[in-house]
């Protein structure tokens, strides 16, 4: 079970309607999280780097097509909202839709209004991984996400018994392989560094919820045991 899946499950465990109700504080936190991620994505774009998940696919697509990152990120996430609703509830899905839309807009605004010029690839990779990791952590703490492949991984695990960790790892390997075909090796290495930094931040800074449902504990423990056995 990856840090993304653990964050999703913990963010949705034992939450009452009152806990899910949107407040000014949670709204500000969601905007802050999206802004941090948008800044991280802007750094990645300046260095021609990728990161894991649908954001990485969107960055790759933006480099290979005439579409912007924001447009691609919004479009790629559309098929995952139905899965999010089925697996994690309407509240989570609506918040995720709002965050994906906001990130799409912010990233395109930053691209047009904040040119960065040439950047150091290692610095851009680490800084972007930190910014995106902290931003995603804030979103999960407010019962939201940036959608994408991690929701699909959870669905495949629950429906077909395919380990979520293996699915996510396979997607990331495929993305790195595509990057190796499309980019020079310094950018591939830099992208791998961004992957690693993001994963480290999510694993270090996510906050464990004090109460979890039995179903959540069973899914989490089962997935983690499976990934450990596979390793």
Coordinates of N, CA and C in Angstrom, one line a residue, residues 7-8 26 39 58 71 74 85 110 117 139-140 163 170 173 176-177 204-205 215 217 222 231:
X7 N -3.2 7.5 2.6 CA -3.8 8.8 2.9 C -5.3 8.8 2.5
X8 N -5.6 8.3 1.3 CA -7.0 8.2 0.9 C -7.9 7.5 1.9
X26 N -11.4 24.8 6.0 CA -11.1 23.7 5.1 C -11.0 24.2 3.7
X39 N 2.6 25.2 -7.9 CA 4.0 25.7 -7.9 C 5.0 24.6 -8.2
X58 N 0.1 14.1 -17.6 CA -0.3 15.3 -18.1 C 1.0 16.2 -18.5
X71 N -5.2 21.7 -19.1 CA -6.3 21.1 -19.9 C -6.2 19.5 -19.9
X74 N -7.1 18.1 -16.4 CA -8.6 18.1 -16.1 C -9.2 16.9 -16.9
X85 N -16.5 8.3 -6.6 CA -17.8 8.3 -6.0 C -18.2 6.9 -5.5
X110 N 0.0 30.1 -13.8 CA 1.5 30.3 -13.4 C 2.4 30.2 -14.7
X117 N 12.5 30.6 -16.6 CA 13.7 30.5 -17.3 C 14.4 29.1 -17.0
X139 N -4.5 18.4 1.1 CA -5.7 18.0 0.5 C -6.3 16.8 1.1
X140 N -5.5 15.8 1.4 CA -6.0 14.6 2.0 C -6.5 14.8 3.4
X163 N -2.9 -6.0 -6.1 CA -2.3 -5.2 -5.1 C -2.2 -3.7 -5.6
X170 N 3.7 -0.1 -11.0 CA 3.7 -0.5 -12.5 C 3.5 0.8 -13.3
X173 N 6.6 2.9 -13.2 CA 7.7 2.4 -14.0 C 7.4 2.6 -15.5
X176 N 8.2 6.3 -16.2 CA 9.7 6.5 -16.3 C 10.2 5.9 -17.6
X177 N 9.7 4.8 -18.1 CA 10.1 4.2 -19.4 C 9.8 5.1 -20.5
X204 N 6.3 10.8 5.2 CA 6.7 11.4 6.4 C 5.7 12.3 7.1
X205 N 5.0 13.0 6.3 CA 4.2 14.1 6.8 C 2.7 13.8 6.9
X215 N -13.1 -2.0 8.4 CA -12.9 -2.2 7.0 C -11.6 -1.6 6.5
X217 N -9.0 -0.7 8.3 CA -7.8 -1.4 8.9 C -7.5 -2.7 8.1
X222 N -4.1 -5.7 4.9 CA -4.0 -6.7 3.8 C -3.1 -6.3 2.7
X231 N 7.6 -8.1 -2.2 CA 9.0 -7.5 -2.2 C 10.0 -8.6 -1.8

